[in-house]
Short mmCIF file of C-alpha atoms in Angstrom, two decimals:
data_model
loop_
_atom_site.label_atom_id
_atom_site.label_comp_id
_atom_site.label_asym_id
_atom_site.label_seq_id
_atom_site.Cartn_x
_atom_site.Cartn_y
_atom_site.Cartn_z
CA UNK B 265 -2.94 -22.60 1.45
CA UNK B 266 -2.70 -23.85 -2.01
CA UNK B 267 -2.96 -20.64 -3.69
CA UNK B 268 -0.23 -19.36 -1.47
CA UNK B 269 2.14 -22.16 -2.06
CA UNK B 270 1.42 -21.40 -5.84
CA UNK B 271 2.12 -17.89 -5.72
CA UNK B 272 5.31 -18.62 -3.72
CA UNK B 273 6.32 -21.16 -6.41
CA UNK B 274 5.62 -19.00 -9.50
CA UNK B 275 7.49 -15.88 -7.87
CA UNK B 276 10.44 -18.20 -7.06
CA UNK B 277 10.70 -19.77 -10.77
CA UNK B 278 10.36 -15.87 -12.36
CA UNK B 279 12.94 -14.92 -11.31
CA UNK B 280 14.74 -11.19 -10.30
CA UNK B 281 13.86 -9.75 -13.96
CA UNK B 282 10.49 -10.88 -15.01
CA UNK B 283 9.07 -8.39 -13.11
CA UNK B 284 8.18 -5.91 -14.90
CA UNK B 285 7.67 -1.91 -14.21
CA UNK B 286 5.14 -0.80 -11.57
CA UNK B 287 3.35 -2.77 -9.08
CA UNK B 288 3.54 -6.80 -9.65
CA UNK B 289 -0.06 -8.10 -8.79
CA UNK B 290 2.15 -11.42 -7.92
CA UNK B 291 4.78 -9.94 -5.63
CA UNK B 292 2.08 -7.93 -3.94
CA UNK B 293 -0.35 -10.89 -3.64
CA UNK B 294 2.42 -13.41 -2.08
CA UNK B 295 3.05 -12.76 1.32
CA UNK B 296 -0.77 -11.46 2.26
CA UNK B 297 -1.59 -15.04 0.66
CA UNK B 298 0.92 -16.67 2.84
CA UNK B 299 -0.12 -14.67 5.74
CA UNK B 300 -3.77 -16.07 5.37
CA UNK B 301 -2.46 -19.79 4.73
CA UNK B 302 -0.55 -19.33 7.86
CA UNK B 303 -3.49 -17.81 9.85
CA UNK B 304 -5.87 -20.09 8.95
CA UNK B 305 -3.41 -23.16 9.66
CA UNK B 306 -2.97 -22.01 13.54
CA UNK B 307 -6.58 -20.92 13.56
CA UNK B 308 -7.04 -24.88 12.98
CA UNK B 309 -4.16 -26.15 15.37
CA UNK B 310 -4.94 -23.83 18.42
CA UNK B 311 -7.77 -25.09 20.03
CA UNK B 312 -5.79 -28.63 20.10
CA UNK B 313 -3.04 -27.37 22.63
CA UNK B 314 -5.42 -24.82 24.59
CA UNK B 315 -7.68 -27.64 24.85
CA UNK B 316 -5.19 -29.84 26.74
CA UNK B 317 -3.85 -27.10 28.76
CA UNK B 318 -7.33 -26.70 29.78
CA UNK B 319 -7.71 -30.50 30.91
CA UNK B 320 -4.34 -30.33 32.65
CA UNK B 321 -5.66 -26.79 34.43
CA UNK B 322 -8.86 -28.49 35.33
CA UNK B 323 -7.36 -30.66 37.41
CA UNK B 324 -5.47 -28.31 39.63
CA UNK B 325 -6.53 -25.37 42.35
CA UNK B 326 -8.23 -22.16 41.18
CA UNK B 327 -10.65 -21.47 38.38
CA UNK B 328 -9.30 -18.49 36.72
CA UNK B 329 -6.91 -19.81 34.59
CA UNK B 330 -9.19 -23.01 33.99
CA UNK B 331 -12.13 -20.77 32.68
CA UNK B 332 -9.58 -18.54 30.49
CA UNK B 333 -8.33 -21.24 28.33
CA UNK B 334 -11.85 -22.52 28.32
CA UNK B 335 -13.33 -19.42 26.83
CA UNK B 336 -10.20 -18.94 24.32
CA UNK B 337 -11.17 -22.18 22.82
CA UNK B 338 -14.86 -22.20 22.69
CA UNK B 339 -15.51 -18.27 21.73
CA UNK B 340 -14.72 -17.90 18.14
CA UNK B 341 -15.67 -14.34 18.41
CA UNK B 342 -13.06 -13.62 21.42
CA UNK B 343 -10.05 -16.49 20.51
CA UNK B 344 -9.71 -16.56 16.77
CA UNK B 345 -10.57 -13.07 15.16
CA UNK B 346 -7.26 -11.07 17.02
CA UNK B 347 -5.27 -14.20 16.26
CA UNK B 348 -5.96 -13.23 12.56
CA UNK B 349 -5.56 -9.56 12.77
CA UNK B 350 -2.36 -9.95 14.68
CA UNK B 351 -0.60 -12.58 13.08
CA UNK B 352 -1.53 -10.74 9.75
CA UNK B 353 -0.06 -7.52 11.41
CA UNK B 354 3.25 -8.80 13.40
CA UNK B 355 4.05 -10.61 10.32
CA UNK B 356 4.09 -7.03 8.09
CA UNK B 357 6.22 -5.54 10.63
CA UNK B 358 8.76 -8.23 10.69
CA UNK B 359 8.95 -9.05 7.39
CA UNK B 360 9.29 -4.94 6.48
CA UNK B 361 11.99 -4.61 9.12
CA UNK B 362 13.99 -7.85 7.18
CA UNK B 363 13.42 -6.00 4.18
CA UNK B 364 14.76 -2.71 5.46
CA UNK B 365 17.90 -4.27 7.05
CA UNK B 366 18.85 -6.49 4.11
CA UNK B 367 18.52 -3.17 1.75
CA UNK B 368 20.75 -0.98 4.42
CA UNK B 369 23.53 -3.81 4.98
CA UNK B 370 23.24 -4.26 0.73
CA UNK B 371 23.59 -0.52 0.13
CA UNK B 372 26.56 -0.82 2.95
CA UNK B 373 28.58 -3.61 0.27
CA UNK B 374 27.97 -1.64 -2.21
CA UNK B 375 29.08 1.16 -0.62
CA UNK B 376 32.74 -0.64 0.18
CA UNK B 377 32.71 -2.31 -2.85
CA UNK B 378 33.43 1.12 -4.70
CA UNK B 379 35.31 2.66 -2.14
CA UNK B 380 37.71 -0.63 -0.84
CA UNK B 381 39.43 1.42 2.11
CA UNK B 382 38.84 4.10 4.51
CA UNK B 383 39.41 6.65 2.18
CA UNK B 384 39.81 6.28 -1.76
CA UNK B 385 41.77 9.22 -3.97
CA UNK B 386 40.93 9.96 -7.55
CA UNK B 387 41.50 12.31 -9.64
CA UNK B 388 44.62 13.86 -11.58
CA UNK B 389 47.55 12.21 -11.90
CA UNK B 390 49.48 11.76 -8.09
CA UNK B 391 53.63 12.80 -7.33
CA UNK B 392 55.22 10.74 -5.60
CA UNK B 393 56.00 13.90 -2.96
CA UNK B 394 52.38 14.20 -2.43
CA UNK B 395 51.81 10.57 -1.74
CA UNK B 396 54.55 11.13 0.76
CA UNK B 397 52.93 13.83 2.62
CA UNK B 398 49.87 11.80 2.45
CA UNK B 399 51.86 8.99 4.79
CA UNK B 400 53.16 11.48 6.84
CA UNK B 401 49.58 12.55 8.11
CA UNK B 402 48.65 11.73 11.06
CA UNK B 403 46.62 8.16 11.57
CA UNK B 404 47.32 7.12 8.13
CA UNK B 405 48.44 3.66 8.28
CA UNK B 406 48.82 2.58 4.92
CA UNK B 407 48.61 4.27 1.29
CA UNK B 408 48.19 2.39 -1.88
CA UNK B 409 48.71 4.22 -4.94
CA UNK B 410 46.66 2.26 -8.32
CA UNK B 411 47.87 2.53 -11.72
CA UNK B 412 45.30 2.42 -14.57
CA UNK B 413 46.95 2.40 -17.80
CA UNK B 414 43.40 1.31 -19.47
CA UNK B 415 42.70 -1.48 -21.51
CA UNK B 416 45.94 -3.11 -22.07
CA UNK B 417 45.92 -6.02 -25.22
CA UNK B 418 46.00 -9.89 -23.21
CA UNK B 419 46.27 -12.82 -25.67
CA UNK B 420 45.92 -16.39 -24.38
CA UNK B 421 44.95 -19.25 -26.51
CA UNK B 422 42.17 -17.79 -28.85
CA UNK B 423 40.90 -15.19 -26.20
CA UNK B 424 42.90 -11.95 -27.52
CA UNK B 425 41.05 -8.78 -25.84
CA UNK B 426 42.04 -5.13 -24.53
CA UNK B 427 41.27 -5.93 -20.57
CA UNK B 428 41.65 -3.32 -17.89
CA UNK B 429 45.02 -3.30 -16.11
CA UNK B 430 45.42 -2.55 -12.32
CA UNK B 431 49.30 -1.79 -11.62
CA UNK B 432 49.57 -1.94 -7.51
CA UNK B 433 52.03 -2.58 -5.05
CA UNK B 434 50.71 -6.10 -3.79
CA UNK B 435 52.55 -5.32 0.06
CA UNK B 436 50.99 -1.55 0.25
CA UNK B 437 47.65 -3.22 -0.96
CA UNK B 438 47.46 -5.74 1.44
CA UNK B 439 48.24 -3.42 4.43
CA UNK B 440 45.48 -1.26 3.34
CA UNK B 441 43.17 -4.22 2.92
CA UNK B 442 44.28 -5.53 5.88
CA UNK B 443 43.03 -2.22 7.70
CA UNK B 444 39.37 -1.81 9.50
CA UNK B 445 37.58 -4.38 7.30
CA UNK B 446 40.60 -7.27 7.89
CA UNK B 447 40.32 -8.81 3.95
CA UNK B 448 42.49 -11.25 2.99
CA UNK B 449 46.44 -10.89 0.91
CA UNK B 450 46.39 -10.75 -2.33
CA UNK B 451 47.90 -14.00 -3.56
CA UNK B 452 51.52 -13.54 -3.01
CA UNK B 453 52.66 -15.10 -6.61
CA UNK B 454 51.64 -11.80 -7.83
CA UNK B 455 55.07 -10.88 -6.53
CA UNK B 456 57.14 -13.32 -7.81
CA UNK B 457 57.35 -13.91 -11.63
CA UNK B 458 56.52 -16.86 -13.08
CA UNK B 459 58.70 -19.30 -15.19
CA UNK B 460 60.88 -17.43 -17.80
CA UNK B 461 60.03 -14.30 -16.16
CA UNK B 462 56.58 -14.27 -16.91
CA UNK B 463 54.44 -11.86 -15.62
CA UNK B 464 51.82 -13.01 -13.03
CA UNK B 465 48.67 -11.71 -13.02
CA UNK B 466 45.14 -11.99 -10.95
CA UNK B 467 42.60 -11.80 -13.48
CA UNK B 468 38.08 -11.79 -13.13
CA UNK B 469 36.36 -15.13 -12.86
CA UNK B 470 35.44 -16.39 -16.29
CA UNK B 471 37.94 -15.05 -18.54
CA UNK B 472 40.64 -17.76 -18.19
CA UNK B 473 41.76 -20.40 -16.27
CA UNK B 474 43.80 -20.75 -13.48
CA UNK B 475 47.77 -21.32 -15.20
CA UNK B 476 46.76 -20.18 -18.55
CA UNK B 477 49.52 -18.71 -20.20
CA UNK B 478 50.00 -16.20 -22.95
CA UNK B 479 51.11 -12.28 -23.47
CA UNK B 480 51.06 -8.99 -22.08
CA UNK B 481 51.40 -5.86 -24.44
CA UNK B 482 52.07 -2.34 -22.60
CA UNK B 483 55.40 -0.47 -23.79
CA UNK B 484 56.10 -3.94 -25.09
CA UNK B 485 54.75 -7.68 -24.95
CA UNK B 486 55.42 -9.33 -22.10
CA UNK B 487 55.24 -12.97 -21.69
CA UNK B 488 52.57 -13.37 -18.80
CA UNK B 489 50.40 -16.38 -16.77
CA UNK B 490 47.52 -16.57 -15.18
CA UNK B 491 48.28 -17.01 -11.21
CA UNK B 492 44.97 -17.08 -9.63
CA UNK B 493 41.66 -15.39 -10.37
CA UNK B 494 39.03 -13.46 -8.22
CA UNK B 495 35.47 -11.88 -8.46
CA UNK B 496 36.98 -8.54 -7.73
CA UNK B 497 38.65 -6.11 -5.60
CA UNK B 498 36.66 -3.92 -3.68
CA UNK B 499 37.70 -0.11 -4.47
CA UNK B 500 39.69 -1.07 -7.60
CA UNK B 501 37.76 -3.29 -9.91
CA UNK B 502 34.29 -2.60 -11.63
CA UNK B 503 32.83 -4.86 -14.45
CA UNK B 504 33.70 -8.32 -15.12
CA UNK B 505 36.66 -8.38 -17.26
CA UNK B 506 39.70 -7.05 -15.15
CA UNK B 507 43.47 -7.94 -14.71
CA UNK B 508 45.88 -6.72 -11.64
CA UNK B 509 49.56 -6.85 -11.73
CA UNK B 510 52.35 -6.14 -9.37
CA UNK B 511 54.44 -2.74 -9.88
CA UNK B 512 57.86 -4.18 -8.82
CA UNK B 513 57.56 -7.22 -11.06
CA UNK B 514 56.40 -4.96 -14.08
CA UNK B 515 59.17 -2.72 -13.17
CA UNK B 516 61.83 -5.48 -13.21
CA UNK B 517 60.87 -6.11 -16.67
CA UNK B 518 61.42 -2.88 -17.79
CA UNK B 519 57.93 -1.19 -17.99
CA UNK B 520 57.55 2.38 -17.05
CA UNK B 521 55.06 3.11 -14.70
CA UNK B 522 52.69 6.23 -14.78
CA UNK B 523 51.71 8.43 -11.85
CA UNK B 524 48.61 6.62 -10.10
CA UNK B 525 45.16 8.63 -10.95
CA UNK B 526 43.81 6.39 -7.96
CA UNK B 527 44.81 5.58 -4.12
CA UNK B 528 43.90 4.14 -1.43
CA UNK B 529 44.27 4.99 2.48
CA UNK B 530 43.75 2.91 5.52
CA UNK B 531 43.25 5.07 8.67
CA UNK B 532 44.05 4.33 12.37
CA UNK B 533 43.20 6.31 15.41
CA UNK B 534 43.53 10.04 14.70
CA UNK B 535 43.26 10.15 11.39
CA UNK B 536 40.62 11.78 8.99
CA UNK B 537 39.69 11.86 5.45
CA UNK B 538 38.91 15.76 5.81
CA UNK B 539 42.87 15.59 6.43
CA UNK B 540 43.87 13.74 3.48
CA UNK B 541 41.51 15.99 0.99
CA UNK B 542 42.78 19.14 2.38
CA UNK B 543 46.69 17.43 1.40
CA UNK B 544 45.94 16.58 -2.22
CA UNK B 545 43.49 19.37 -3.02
CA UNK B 546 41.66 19.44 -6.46
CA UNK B 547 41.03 15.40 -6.17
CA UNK B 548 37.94 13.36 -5.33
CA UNK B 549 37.94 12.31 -1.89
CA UNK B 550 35.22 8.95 -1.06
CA UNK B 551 34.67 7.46 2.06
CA UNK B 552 32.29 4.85 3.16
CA UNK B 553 30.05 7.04 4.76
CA UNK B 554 29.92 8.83 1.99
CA UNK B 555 29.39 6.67 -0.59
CA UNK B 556 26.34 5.04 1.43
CA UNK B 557 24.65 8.56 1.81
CA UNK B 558 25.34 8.76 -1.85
CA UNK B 559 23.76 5.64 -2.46
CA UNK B 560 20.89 5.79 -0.25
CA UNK B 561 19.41 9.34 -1.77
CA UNK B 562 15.86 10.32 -1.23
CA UNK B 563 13.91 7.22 -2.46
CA UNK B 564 15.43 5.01 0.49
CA UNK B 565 15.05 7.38 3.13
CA UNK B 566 11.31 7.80 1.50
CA UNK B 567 10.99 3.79 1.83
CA UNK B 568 12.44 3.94 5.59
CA UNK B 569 9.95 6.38 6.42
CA UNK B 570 7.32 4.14 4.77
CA UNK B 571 8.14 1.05 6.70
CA UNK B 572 8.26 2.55 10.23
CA UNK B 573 4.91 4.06 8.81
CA UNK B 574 3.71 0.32 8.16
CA UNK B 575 4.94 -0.83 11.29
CA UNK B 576 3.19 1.88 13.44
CA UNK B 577 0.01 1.45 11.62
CA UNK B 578 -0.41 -2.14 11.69
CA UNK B 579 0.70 -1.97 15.40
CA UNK B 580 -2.19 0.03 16.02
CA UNK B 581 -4.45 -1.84 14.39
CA UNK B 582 -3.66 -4.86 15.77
CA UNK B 583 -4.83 -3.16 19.13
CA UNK B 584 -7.52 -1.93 17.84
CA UNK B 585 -8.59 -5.14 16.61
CA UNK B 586 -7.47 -6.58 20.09
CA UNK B 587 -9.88 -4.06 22.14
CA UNK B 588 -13.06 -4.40 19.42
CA UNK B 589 -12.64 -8.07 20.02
CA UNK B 590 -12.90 -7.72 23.61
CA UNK B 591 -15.43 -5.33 23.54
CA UNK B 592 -17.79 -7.65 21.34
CA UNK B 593 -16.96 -10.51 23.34
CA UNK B 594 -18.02 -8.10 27.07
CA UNK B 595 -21.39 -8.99 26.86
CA UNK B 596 -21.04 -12.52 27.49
CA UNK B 597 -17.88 -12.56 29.28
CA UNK B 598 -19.38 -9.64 31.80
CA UNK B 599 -22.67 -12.41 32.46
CA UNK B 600 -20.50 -15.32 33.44
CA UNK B 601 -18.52 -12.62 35.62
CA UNK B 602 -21.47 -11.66 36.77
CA UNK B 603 -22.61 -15.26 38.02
CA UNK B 604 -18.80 -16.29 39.22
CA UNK B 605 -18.93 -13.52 41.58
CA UNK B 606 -22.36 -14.14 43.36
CA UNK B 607 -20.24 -17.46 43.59
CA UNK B 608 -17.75 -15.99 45.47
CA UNK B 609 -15.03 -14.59 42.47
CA UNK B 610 -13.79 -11.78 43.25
CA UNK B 611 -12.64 -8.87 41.38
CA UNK B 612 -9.26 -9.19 41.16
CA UNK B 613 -10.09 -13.03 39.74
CA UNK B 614 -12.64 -11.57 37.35
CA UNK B 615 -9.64 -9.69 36.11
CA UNK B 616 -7.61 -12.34 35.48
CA UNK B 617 -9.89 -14.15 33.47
CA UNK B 618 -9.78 -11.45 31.33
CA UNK B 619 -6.37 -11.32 30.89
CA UNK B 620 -5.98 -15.58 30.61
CA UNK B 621 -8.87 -15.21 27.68
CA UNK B 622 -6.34 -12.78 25.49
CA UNK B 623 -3.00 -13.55 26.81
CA UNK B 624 -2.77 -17.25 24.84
CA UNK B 625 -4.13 -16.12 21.36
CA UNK B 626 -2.05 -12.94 21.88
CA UNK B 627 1.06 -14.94 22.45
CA UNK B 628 0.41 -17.78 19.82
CA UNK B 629 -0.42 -15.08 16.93
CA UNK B 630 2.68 -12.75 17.61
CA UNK B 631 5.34 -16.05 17.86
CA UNK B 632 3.29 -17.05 14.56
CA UNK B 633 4.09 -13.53 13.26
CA UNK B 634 7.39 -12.98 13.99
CA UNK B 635 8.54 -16.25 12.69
CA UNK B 636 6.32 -16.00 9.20
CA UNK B 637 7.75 -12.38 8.96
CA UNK B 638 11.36 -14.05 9.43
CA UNK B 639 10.87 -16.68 6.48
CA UNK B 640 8.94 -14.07 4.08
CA UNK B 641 11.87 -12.79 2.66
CA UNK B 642 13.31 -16.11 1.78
CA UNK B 643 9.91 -16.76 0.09
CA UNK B 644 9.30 -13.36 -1.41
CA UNK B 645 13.10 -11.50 -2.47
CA UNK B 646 14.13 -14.25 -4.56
CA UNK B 647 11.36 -12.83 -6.94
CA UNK B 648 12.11 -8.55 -6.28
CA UNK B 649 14.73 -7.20 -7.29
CA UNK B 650 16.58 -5.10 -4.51
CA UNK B 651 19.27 -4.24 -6.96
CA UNK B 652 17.79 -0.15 -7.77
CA UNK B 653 17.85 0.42 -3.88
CA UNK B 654 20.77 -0.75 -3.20
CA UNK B 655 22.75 0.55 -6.31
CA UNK B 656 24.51 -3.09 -6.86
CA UNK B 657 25.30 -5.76 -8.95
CA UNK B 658 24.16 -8.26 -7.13
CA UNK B 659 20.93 -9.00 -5.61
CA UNK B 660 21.59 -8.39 -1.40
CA UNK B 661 21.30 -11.56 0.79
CA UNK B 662 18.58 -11.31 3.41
CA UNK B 663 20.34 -9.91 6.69
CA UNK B 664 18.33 -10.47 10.03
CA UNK B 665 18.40 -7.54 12.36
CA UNK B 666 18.27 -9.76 15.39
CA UNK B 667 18.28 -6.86 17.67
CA UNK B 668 15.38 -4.72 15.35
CA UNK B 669 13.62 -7.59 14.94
CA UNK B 670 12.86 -7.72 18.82
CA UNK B 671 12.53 -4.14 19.68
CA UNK B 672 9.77 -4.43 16.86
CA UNK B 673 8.17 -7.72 18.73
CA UNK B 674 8.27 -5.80 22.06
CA UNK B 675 6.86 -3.08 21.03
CA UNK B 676 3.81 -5.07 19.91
CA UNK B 677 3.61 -6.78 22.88
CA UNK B 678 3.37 -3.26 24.69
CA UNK B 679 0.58 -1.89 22.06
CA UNK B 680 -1.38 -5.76 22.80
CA UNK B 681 -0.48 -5.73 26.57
CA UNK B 682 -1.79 -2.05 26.64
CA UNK B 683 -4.92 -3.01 24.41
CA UNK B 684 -5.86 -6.47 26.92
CA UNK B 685 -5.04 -3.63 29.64
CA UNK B 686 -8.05 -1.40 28.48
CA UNK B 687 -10.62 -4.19 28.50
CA UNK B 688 -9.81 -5.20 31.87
CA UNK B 689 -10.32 -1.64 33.03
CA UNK B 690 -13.54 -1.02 30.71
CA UNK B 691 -15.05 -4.51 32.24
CA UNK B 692 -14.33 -3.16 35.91
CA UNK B 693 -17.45 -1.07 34.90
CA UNK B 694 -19.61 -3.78 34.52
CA UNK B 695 -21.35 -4.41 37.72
CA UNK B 696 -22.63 -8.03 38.32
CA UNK B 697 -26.42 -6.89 39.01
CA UNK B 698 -26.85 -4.73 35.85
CA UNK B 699 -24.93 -7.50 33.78
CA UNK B 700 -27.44 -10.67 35.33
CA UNK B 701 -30.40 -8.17 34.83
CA UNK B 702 -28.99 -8.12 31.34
CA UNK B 703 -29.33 -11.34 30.59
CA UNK B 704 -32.74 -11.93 32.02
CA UNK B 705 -34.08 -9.61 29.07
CA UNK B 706 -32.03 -11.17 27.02
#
C-alpha cells in the first residue's frame, strides 16, 4: 500500500515530460502496485461483512446460503485467491477501456480543432463567383471565407511583433460556428469599431490585455484595441500568438482585402463535402471524419487492437483462475456435500452452495475492479503523455465511456458466471459415497 501510494505520488509530481523514451519502469509499475494495495485491502475487509451476513443468515430458514458465506470466509484457498486474480483482471480491462475512450474523444478535439466546421477549404486563392456557387449547393447552410494576409506588424506598449492576422466576416463565422457543434458568437465588438475608429480585434491569451490599445500596420497603420481575447478558434487558429479582425470594419477603413486561401462550410440535411470539392476543384477539402482517420493512422488502430487483446485475455484468465480455484477447493467442498446429503441435502441444494461459495467474492472483486479501473486514470495519465496519440496540444481529459465501461463489466460477469457454471456441473460428478470413502483414506 505504501509503495503504491509512493509510486502514485512520484508519477503525479513528474509530470507529462519527464518521461523519457521507451518503457517507464514507474508508469508501468503504478497501477499493478495499486492493483495489489487495493487487493490486499478488500482481501482484509471481506471476511468482516461476509461474516455478518453469515450471522444474520444463520438465523433464518435453509442452510445453503448459511454454509456458502461460511465457506467464503473460512477457505482461503476458495474465497480470497479469485478475489485477487479478478480484481487484478477487471481492473486492466476498465482502466484500458478509460484509456482507449479518453485517446478516441482526444483525437476527436483535435480532429475539430483543425478542421472548425463541417467542411474546411484551402488551397489557392477563392473568387467570389465560386464562393457563390459554393452557397448555392445544396445543404450548405453557411460559408465563411478566411483571409490570411500573414504576419501583420501589432505594436502595443513595448510588445511590437509580426502576429498572424485572421480577416473574417464575424456574422458568416458565427452561422457556421453556430452549425452541428452549436459554439458560441464571436464577441460582437469585433463589429463595431472602437473609439476614434479603432480597429477591434480578438487576440490569443497571453499576448495582451483585455483594452490594450495600440496599432495595426497592413496597407497602412491603423489605430487598433484589444476587445476581448480567446485560446483559439477551432479551424482558423494554430499556435499561440494569433489576432482576428472583422472584414467590414477593416474595409470601412480603407484596407483592401485579398481573396480568402481558406473557408469554411456548415452543412444541413442534404448536403456533402464530396459536393463542395467537386465545386472548387484543385483545393484541399477536410472534414472531421477525415481529419480523425488522419489522425488516428496505424499506431492507434495497433493500440485498439491491443486493448481488446488485454481485455479478452485477462477475461479469460480471470475464469480460469475462477475454475482452478474451484477445482482445488472440490475436494473438501465435495466431502461436506457428501455428508449434507446423507443428511438429507439434496442436489439441487448442493448446487447452490456452490454457487453462494463464488457468487460473493465474485461480486465484491469485480465492483472492486471496475471502480479501481475508473480512478486509475486519474492516478496514472497525469504522469503519460497522451499527446503523440492523439496528435494535440494539450494533454486529453479522461472521458468515461459509461456505456463501454459496462458492456466490458458484463461481459466479465458472463466469462465468471460461465466459469462458477462449470464447477457446479464438474461437482455433479462427485458422488457422495466415493467422496466419504475419500476422506476415510484421507
Amino acid at each position: 500500500v505504501g509503495a503504491a501510494a509512493a509510486a502514485c505520488l512520484a508519477l503525479n509530481a513528474r509530470g507529462l515530460d519527464a518521461g523519457g523514451a521507451g518503457v517507464d519502469p514507474l508508469t508501468a509499475a503504478t497501477p499493478l502496485l495499486l492493483a495489489l494495495a487495493v487487493s490486499v485491502l478488500v482481501m482484509r475487509l471481506y471476511p468482516r461483512p461476509m461474516a455478518t451476513l453469515g450471522r444474520v443468515l444463520g438465523g433464518r430458514r435453509g442452510t445453503v446460503a448459511y454454509l456458502g458465506t461460511a465457506r467464503a470466509v473460512r477457505d482461503p484457498v476458495a474465497g480470497f485467491v479469485p478475489m485477487l486474480a479478478l480484481v487484478v483482471g477487471m481492473s486492466i480491462a476498465a482502466f484500458s477501456t478509460v484509456v482507449w475512450a479518453t485517446t478516441e474523444r482526444g483525437i476527436e478535439q483535435t480532429a475539430w480543432q483543425q478542421v472548425g466546421a463541417d467542411v474546411r477549404v484551402s488551397g489557392p486563392p477563392l473568387a467570389e463567383a465560386e464562393l457563390a456557387a459554393v452557397r448555392d449547393l445544396p445543404g450548405v447552410e453557411a460559408v465563411a471565407p478566411v483571409v490570411t494576409p500573414g504576419p501583420t506588424l501589432f505594436k502595443v506598449g513595448p510588445i511590437d511583433n509580426r502576429v498572424p492576422l485572421y480577416v473574417v466576416d464575424v456574422a458568416a463565422l458565427d452561422q457556421v460556428r453556430a452549425g452541428g457543434t452549436a459554439l458560441d458568437p464571436l464577441p460582437p465588438r469585433l463589429t463595431e469599431p472602437g473609439p476614434d475608429g479603432a480597429i477591434p480585434l480578438l487576440v490569443a491569451d497571453g499576448i495582451v490585455d483585455e483594452g490594450a490599445t495600440g496599432t495595426l500596420s497592413l496597407s497602412e497603420r491603423l489605430d487598433a484595441v484589444v476587445a476581448e481575447t480567446a485560446e483559439s478558434i477551432p479551424g482558423l487558429t494554430t499556435g499561440s500568438q494569433w489576432m482576428l479582425a472583422d472584414r467590414g470594419v477593416l474595409e470601412e477603413a480603407g484596407v483592401t482585402i485579398i481573396p480568402p486561401r481558406l473557408t469554411l462550410v456548415d452543412l444541413g440535411d442534404g448536403g456533402s463535402a464530396s459536393a463542395v470539392a467537386a465545386e472548387l476543384g484543385e483545393r484541399t477539402v477536410t472534414t472531421p471524419a477525415s481529419a480523425i482517420a488522419d489522425l488516428r493512422g496505424p499506431v492507434n488502430d495497433g493500440t485498439a487492437r491491443a486493448i481488446v487483446g488485454a481485455i479478452a485475455l485477462t477475461g479469460l484468465l480471470c475464469a480460469a483462475a475462477v475454475v482452478l480455484t474451484m477445482v482445488v477447493g472440490a475436494p473438501s467442498r465435495g466431502r461436506l456435500l457428501s455428508q449434507l446429503r446423507t443428511l438429507g441435502l439434496s442436489g439441487r441444494q448442493g448446487e447452490g452452495l456452490v454457487v453462494w461459495e463464488a457468487a460473493p467474492v465474485a461480486a465484491v472483486s469485480l465492483v472492486t475492479g471496475l471502480l479501481l479501473g475508473v480512478v486509475l486514470p486519474w492516478a496514472v495519465l497525469s504522469g503519460v503523455d497522451l499527446r503523440s496519440l492523439t496528435g494535440g496540444g494539450e494533454q486529453p481529459a479522461v472521458h468515461l465511456p459509461v456505456g463501454l465501461l459496462g458492456a466490458v463489466t458484463l461481459g466479465f460477469v458472463l466469462v465468471v458466471g460461465v466459469a462458477v457454471v462449470v464447477s457446479v456441473l464438474t461437482g455433479r460428478r462427485l458422488t457422495p459415497a466415493g467422496m466419504l470413502r475419500m476422506g476415510d483414506e484421507t
